[in-house]
PDB file of N, CA, C, O and CB in Angstrom:
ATOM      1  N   UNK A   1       8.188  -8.690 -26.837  1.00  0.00           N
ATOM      2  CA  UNK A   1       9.160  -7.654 -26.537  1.00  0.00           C
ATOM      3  C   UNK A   1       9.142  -6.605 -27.646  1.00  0.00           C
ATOM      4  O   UNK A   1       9.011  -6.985 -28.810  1.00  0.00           O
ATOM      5  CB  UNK A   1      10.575  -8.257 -26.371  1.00  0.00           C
ATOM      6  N   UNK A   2       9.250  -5.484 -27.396  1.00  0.00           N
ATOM      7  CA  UNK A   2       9.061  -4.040 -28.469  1.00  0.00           C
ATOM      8  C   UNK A   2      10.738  -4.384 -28.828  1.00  0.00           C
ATOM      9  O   UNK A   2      11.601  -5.038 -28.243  1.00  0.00           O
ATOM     10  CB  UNK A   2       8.564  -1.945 -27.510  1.00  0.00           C
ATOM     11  N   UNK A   3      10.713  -3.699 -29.920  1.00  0.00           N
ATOM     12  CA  UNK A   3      12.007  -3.131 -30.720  1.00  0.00           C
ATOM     13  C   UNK A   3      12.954  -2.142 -29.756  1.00  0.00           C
ATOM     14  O   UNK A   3      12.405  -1.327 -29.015  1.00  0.00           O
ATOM     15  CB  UNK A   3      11.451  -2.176 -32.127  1.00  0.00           C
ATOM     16  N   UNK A   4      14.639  -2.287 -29.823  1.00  0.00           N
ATOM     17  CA  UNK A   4      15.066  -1.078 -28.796  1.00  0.00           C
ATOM     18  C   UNK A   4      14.999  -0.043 -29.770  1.00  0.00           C
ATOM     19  O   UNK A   4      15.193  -0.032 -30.986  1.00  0.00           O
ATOM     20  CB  UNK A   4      16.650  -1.154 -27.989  1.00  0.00           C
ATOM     21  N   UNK A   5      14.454   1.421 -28.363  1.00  0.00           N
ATOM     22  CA  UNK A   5      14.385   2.187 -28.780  1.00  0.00           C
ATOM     23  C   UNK A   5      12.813   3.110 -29.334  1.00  0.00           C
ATOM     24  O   UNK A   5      12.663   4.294 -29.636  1.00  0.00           O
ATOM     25  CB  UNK A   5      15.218   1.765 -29.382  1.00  0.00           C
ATOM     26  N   UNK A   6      11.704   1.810 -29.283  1.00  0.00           N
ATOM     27  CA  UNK A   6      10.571   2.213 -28.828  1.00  0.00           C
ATOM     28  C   UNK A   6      10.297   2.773 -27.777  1.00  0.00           C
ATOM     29  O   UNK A   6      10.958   2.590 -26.755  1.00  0.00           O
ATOM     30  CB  UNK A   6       9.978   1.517 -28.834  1.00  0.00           C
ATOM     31  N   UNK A   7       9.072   3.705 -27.854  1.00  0.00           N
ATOM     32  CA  UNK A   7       8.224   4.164 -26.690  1.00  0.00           C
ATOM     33  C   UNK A   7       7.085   3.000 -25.968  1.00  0.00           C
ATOM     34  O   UNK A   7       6.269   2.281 -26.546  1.00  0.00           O
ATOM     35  CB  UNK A   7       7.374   5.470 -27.299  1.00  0.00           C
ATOM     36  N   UNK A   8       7.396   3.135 -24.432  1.00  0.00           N
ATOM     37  CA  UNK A   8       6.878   1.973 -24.080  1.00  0.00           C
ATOM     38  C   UNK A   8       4.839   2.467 -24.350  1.00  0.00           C
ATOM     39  O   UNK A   8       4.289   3.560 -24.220  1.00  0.00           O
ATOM     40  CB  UNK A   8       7.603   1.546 -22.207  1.00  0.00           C
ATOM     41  N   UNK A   9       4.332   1.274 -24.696  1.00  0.00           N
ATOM     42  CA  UNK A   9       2.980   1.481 -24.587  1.00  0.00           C
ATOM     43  C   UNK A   9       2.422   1.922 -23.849  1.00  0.00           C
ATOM     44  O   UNK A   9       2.946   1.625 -22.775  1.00  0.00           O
ATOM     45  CB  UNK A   9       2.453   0.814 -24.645  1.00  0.00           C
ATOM     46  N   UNK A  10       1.064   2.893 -23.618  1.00  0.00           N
ATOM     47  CA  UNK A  10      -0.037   3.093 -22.639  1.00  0.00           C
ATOM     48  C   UNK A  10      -0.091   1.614 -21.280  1.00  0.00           C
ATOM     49  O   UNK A  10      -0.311   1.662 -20.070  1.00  0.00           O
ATOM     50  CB  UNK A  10      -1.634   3.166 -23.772  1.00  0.00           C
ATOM     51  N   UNK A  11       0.230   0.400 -22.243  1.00  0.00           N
ATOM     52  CA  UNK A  11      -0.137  -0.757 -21.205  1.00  0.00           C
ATOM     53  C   UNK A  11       1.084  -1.245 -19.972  1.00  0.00           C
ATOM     54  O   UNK A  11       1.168  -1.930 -18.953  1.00  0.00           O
ATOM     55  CB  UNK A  11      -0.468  -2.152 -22.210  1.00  0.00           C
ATOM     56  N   UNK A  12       1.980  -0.307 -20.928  1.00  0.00           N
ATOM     57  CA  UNK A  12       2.958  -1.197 -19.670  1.00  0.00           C
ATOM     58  C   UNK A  12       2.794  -0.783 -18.177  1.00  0.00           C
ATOM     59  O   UNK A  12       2.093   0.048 -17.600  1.00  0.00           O
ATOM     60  CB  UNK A  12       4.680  -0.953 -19.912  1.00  0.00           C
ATOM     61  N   UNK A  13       3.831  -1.806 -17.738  1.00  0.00           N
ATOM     62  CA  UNK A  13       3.993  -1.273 -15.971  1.00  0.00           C
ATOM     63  C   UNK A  13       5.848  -1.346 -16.170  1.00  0.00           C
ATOM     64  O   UNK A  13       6.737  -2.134 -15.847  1.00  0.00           O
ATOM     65  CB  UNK A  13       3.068  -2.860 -14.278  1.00  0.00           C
ATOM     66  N   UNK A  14       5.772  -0.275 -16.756  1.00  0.00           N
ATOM     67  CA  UNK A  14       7.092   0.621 -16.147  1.00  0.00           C
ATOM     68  C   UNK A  14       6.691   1.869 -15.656  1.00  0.00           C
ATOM     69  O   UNK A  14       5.678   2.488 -15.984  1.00  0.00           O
ATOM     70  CB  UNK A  14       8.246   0.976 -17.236  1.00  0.00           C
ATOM     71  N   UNK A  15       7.783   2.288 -14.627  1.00  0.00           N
ATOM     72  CA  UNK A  15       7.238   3.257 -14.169  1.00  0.00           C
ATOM     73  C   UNK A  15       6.718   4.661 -15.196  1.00  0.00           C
ATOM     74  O   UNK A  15       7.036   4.741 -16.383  1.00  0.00           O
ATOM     75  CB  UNK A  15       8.164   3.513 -13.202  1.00  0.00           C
ATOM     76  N   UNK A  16       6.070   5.462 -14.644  1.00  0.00           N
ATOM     77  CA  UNK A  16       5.663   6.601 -15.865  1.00  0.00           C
ATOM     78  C   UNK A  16       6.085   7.891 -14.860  1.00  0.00           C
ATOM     79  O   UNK A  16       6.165   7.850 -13.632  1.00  0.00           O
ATOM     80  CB  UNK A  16       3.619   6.613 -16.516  1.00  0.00           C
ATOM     81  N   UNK A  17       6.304   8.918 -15.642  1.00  0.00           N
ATOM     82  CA  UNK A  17       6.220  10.481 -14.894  1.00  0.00           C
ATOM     83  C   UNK A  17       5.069  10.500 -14.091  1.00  0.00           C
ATOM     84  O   UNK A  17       3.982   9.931 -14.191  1.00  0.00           O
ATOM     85  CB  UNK A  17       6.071  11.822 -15.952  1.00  0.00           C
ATOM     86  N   UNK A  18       5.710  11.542 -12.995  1.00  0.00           N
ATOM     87  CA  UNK A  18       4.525  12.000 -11.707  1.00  0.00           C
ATOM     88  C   UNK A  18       3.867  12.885 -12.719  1.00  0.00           C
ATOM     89  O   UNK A  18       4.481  13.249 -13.722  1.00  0.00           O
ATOM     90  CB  UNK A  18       5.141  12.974  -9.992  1.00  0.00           C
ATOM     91  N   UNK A  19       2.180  13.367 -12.389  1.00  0.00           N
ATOM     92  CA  UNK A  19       1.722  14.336 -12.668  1.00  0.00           C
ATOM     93  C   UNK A  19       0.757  14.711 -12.007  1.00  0.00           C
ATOM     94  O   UNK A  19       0.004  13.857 -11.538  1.00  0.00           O
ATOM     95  CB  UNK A  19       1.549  14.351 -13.629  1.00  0.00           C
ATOM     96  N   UNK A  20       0.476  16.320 -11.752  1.00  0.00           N
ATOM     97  CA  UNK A  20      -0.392  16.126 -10.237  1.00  0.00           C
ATOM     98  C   UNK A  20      -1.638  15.859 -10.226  1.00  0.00           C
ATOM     99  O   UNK A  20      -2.200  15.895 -11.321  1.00  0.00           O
ATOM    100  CB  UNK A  20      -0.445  17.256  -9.375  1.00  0.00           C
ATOM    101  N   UNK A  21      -2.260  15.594  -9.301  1.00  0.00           N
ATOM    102  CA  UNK A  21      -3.833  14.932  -9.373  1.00  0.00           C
ATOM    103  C   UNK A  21      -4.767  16.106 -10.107  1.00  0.00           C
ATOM    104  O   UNK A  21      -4.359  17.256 -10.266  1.00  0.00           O
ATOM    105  CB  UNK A  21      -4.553  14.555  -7.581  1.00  0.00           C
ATOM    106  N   UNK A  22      -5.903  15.701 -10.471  1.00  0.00           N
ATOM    107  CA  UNK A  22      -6.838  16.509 -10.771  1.00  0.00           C
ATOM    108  C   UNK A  22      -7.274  17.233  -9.851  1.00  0.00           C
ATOM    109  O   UNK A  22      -6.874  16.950  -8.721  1.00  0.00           O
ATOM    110  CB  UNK A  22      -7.693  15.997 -11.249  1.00  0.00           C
ATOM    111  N   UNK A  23      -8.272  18.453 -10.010  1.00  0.00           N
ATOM    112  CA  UNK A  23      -8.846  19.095  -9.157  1.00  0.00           C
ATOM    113  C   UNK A  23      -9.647  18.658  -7.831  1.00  0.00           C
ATOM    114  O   UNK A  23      -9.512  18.950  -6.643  1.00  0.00           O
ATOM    115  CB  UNK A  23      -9.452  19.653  -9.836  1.00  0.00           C
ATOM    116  N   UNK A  24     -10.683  17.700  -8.652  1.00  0.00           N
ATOM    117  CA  UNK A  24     -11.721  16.439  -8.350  1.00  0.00           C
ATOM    118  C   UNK A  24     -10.857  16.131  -7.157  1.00  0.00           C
ATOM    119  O   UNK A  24     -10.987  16.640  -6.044  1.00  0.00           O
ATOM    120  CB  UNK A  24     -11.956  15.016  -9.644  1.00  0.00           C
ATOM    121  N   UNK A  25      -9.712  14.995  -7.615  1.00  0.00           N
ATOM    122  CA  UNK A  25      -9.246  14.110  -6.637  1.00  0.00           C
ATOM    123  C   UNK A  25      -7.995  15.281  -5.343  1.00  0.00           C
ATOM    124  O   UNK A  25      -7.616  14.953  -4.219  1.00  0.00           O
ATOM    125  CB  UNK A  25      -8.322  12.612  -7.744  1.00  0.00           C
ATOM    126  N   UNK A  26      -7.786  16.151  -5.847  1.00  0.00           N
ATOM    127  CA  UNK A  26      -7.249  16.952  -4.531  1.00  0.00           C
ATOM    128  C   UNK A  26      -8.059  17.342  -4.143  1.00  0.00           C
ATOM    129  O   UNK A  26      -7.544  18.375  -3.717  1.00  0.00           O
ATOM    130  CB  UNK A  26      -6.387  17.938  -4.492  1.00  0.00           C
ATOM    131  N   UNK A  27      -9.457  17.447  -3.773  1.00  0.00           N
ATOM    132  CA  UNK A  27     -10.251  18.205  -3.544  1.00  0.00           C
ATOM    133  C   UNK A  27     -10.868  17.019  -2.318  1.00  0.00           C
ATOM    134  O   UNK A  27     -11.264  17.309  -1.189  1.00  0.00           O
ATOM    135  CB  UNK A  27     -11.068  18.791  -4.898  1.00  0.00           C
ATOM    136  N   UNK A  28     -10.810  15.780  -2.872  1.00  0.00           N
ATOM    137  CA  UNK A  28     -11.042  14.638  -2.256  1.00  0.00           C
ATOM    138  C   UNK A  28      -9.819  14.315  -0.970  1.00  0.00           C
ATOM    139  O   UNK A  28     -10.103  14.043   0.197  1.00  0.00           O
ATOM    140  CB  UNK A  28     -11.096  13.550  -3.459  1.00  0.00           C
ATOM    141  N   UNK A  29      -8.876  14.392  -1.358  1.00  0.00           N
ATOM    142  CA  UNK A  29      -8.191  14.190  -0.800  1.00  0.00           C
ATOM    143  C   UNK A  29      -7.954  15.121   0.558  1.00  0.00           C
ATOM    144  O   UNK A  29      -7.506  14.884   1.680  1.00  0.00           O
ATOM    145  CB  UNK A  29      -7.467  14.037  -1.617  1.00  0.00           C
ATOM    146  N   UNK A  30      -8.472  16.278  -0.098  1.00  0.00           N
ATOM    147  CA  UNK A  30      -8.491  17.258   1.143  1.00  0.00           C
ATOM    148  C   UNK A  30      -9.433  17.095   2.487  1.00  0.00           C
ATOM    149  O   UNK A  30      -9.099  17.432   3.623  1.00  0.00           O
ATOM    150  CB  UNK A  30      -8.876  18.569   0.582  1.00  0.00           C
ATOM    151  N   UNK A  31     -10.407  16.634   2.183  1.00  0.00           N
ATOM    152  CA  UNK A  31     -11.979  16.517   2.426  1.00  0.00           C
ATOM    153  C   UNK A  31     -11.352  15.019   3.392  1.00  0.00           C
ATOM    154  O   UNK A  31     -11.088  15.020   4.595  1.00  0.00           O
ATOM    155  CB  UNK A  31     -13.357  16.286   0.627  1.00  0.00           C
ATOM    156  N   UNK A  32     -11.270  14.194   2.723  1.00  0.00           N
ATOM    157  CA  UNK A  32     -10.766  12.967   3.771  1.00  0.00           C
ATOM    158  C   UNK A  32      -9.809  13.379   4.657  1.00  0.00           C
ATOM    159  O   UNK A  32     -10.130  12.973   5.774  1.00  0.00           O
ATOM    160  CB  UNK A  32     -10.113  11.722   3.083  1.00  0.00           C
ATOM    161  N   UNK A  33      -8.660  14.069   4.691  1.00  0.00           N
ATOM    162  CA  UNK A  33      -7.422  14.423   5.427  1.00  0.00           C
ATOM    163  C   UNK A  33      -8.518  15.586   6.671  1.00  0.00           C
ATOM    164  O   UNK A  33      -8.066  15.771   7.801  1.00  0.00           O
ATOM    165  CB  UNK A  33      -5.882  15.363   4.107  1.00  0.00           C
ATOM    166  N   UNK A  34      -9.211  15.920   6.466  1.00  0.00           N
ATOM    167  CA  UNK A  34     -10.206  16.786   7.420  1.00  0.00           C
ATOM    168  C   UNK A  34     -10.673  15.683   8.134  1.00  0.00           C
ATOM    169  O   UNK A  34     -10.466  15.545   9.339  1.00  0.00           O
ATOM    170  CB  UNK A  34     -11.492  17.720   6.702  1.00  0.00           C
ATOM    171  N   UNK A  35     -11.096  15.143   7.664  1.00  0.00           N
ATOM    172  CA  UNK A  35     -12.370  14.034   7.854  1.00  0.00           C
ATOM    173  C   UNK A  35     -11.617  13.098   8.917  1.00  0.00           C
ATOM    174  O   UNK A  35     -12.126  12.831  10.005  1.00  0.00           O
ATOM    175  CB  UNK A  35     -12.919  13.038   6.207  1.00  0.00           C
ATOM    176  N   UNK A  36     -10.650  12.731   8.605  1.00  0.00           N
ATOM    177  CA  UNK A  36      -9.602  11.932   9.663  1.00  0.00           C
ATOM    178  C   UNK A  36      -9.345  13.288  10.966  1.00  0.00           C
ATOM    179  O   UNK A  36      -9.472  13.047  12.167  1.00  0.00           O
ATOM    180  CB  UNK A  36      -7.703  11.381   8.613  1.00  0.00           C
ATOM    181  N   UNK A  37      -9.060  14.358  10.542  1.00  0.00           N
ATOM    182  CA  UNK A  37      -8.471  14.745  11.401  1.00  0.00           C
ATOM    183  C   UNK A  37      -9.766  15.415  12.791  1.00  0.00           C
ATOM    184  O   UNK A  37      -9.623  15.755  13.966  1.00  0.00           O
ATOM    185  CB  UNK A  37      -7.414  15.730  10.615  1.00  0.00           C
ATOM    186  N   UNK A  38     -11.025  15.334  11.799  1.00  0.00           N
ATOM    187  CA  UNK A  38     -12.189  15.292  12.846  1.00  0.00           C
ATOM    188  C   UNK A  38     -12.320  14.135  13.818  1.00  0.00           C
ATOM    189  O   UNK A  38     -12.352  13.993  15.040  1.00  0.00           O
ATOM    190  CB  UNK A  38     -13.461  15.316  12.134  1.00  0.00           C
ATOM    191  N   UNK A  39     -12.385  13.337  12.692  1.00  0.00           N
ATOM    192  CA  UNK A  39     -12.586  11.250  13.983  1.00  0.00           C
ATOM    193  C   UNK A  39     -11.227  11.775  15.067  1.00  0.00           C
ATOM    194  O   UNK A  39     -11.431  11.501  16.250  1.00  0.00           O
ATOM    195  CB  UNK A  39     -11.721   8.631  12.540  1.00  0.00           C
ATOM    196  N   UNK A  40      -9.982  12.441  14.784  1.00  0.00           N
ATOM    197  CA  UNK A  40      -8.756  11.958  15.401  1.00  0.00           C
ATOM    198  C   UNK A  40      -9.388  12.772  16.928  1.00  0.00           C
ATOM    199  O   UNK A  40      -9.404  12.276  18.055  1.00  0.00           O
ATOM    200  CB  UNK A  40      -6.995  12.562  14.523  1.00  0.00           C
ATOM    201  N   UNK A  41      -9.905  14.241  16.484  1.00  0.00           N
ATOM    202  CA  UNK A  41      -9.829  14.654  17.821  1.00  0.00           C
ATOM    203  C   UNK A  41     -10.897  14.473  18.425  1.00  0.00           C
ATOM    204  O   UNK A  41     -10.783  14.855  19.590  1.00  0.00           O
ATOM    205  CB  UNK A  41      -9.496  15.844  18.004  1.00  0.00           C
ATOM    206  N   UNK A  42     -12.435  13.849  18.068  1.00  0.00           N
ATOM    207  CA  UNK A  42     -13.233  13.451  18.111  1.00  0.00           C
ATOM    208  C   UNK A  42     -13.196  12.331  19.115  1.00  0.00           C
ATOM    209  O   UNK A  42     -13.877  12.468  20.131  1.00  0.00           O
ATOM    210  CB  UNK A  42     -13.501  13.363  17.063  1.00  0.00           C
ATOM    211  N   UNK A  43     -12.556  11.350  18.968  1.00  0.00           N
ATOM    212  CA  UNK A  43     -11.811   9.905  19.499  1.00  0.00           C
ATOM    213  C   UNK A  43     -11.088  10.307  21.229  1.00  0.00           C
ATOM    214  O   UNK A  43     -11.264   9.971  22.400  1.00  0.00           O
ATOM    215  CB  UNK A  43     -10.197   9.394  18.080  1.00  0.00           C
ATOM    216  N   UNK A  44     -10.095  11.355  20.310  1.00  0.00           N
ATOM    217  CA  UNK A  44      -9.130  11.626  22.016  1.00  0.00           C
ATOM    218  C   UNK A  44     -10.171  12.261  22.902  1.00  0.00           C
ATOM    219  O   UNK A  44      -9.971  12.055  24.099  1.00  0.00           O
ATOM    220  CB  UNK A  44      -7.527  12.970  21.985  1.00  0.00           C
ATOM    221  N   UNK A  45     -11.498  13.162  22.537  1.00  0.00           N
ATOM    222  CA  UNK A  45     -12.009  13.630  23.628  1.00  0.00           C
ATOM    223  C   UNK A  45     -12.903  12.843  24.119  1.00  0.00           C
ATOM    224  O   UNK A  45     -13.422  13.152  25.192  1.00  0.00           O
ATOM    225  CB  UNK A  45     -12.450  14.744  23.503  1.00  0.00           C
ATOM    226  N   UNK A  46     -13.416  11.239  23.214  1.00  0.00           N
ATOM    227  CA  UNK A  46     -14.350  10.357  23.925  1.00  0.00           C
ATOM    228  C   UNK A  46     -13.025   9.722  24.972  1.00  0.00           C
ATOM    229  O   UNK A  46     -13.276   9.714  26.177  1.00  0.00           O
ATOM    230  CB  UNK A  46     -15.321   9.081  22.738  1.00  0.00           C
ATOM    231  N   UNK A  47     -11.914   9.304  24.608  1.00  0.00           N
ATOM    232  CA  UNK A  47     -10.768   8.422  25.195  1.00  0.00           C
ATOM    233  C   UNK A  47     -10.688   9.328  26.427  1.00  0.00           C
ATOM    234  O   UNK A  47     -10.756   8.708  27.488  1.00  0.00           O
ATOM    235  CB  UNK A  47      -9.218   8.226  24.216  1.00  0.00           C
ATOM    236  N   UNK A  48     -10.566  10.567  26.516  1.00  0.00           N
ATOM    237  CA  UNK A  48     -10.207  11.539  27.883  1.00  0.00           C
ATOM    238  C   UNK A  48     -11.546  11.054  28.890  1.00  0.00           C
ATOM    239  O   UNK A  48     -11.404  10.770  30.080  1.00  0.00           O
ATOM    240  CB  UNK A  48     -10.235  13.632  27.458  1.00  0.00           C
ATOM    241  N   UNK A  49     -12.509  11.030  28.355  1.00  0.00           N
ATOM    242  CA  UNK A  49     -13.848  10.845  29.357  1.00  0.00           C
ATOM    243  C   UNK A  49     -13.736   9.504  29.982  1.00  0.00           C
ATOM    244  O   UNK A  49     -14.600   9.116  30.769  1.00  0.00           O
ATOM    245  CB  UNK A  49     -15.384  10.912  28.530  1.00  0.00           C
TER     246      UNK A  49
END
């Protein structure tokens, strides 16, 4: 157990501040959210046939 009144370590699992993703990973994230939304309508027009 730390001393009260320490800063919790790099290791813990308490929660930490949000901060927003990198470029990289929004960039990824974008790219998949397309990518789903191709299979989605992709899917309904094999399902209509």
């Amino acid at each position: 157990m730390s001393p009260a009144g320490r800063e919790p370590t790099h290791g813990s699992m308490l929660a930490q501040p949000l901060k927003p993703p990198s470029a990289g990973r929004a960039a990824a994230y974008l790219g998949l959210f397309l990518l789903g939304v191709v299979v989605g309508v992709a899917g309904s027009l094999v399902q209509a046939a």
